[in-house]
PDB file of C-alpha atoms in Angstrom:
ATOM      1  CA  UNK A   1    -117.111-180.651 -11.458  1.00  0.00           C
ATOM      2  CA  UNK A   2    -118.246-184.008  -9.270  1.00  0.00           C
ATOM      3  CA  UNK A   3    -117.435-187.066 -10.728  1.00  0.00           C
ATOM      4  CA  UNK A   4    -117.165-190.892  -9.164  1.00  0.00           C
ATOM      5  CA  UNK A   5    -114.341-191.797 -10.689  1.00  0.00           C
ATOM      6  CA  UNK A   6    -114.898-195.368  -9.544  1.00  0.00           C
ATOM      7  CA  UNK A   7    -116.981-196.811  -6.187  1.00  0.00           C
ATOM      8  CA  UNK A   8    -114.771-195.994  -4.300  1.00  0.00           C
ATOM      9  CA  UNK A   9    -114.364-192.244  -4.070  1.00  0.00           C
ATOM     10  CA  UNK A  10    -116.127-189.352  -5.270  1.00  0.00           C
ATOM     11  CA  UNK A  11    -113.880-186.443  -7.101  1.00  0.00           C
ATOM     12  CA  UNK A  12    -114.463-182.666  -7.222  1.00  0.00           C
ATOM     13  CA  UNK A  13    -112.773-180.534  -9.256  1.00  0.00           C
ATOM     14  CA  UNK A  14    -112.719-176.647  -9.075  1.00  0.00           C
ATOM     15  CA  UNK A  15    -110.692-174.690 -11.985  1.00  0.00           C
ATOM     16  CA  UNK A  16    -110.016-171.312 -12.640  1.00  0.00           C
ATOM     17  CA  UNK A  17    -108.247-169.233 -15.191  1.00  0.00           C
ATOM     18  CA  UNK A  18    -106.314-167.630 -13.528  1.00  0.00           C
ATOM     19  CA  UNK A  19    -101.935-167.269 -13.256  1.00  0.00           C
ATOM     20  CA  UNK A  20    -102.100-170.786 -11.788  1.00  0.00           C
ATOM     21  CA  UNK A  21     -99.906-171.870  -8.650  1.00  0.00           C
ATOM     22  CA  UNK A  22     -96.018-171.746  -9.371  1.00  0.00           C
ATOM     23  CA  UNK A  23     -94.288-175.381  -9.088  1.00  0.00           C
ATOM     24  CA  UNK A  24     -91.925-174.303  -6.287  1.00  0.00           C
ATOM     25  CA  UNK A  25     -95.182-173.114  -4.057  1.00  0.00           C
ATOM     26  CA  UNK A  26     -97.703-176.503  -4.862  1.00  0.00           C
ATOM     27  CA  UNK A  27     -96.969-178.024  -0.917  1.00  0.00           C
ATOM     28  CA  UNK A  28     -96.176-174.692   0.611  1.00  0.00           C
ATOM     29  CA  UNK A  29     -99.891-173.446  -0.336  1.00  0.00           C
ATOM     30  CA  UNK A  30    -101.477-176.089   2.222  1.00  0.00           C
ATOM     31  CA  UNK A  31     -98.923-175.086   5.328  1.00  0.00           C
ATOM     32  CA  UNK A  32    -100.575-173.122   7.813  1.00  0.00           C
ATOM     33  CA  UNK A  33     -99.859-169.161   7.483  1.00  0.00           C
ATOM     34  CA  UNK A  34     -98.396-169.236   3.847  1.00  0.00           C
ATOM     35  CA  UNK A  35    -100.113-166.737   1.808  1.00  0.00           C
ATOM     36  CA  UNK A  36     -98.881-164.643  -1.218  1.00  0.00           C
ATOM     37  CA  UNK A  37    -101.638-162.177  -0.583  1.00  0.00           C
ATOM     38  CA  UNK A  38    -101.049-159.065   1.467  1.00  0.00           C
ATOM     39  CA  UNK A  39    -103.977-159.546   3.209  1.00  0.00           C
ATOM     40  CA  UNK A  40    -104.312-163.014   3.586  1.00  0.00           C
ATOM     41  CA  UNK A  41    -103.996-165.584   6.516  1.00  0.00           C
ATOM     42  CA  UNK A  42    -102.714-168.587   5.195  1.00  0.00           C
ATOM     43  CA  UNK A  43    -105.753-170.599   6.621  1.00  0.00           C
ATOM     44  CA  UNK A  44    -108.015-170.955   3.930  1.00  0.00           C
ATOM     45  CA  UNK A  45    -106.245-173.989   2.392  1.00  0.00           C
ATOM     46  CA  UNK A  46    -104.369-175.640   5.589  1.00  0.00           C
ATOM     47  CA  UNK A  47    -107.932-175.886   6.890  1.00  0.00           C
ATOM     48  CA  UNK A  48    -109.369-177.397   3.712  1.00  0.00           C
ATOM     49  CA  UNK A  49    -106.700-180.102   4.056  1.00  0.00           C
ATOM     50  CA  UNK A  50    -107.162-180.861   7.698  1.00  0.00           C
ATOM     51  CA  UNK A  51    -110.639-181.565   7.029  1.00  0.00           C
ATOM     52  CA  UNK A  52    -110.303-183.687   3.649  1.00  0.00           C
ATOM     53  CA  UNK A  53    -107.886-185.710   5.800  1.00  0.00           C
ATOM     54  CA  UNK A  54    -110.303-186.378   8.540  1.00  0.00           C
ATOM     55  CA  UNK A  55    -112.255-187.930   6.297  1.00  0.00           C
ATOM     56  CA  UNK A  56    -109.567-189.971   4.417  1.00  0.00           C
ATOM     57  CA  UNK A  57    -109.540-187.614   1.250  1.00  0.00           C
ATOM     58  CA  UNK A  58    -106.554-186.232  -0.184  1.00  0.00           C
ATOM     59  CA  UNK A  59    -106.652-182.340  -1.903  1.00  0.00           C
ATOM     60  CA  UNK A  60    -104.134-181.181  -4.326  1.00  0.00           C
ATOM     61  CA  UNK A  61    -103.498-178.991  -7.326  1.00  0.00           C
ATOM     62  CA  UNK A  62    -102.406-178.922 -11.437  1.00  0.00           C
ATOM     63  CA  UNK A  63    -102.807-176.627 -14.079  1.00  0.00           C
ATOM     64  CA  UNK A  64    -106.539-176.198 -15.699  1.00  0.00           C
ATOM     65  CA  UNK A  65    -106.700-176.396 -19.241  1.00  0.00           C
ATOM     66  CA  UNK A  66    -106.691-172.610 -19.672  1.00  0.00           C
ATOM     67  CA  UNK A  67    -103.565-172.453 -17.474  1.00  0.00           C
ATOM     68  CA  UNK A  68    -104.945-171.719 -14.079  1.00  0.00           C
ATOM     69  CA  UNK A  69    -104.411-173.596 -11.487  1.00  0.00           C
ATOM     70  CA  UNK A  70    -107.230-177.067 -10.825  1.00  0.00           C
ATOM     71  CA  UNK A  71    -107.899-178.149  -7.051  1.00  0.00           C
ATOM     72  CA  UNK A  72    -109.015-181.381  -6.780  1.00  0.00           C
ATOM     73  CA  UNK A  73    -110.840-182.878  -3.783  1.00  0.00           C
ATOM     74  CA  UNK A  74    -111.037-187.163  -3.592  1.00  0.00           C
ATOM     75  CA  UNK A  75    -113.172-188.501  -0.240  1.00  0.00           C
ATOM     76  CA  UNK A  76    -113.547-191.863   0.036  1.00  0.00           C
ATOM     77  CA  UNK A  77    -116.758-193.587   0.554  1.00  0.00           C
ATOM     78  CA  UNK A  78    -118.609-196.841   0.779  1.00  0.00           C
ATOM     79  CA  UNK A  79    -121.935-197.862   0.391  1.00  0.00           C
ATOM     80  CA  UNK A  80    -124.833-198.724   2.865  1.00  0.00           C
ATOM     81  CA  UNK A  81    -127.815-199.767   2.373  1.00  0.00           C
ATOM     82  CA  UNK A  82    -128.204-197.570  -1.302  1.00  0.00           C
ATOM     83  CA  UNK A  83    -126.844-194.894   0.715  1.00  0.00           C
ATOM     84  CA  UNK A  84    -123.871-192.887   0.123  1.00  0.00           C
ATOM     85  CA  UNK A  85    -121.548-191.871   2.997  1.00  0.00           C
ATOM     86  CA  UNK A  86    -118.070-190.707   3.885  1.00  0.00           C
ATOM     87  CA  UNK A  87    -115.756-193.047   5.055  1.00  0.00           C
ATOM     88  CA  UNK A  88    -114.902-191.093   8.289  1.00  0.00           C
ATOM     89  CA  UNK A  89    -118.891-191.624   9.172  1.00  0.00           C
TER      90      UNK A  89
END
């Protein structure tokens, strides 16, 4: 889901239904490496972050309303001209 929740900053939303993310694990799940996955790498998420934060954004997750987990994605941005861009450019 995309939303602008005011001029700010646009918001996207992703939601699933599935077991969700356990409290204890919501900051570990965006440090490099962690993975509860036997074949996973860890990077998937850690990446996501580092490039939300280059552009000023901020990335984090709650429970959907079926009880899976809900990433949400907020990037800044400012207007030019009737133009829409990101605030890192």
């Amino acid at each position: 889901q995309l939303s602008q929740p005011d001029e700010s900053s646009i918001q996207i939303s992703v939601s699933d239904d599935g077991d969700g993310v356990p409290g204890d694990q919501i900051e570990s799940i965006f440090a490099p490496f962690f993975t509860t996955k036997t074949k996973g790498t860890g990077l998937g998420l850690a990446i996501s972050r580092r490039i939300i934060d280059a552009h000023l954004g901020r990335i984090y997750v709650g429970e959907s309303e079926t009880g899976g987990a809900t990433f949400v994605v907020e990037i800044p941005v400012h207007l030019r001209i009737g133009k829409v861009e990101s605030a890192a450019g």
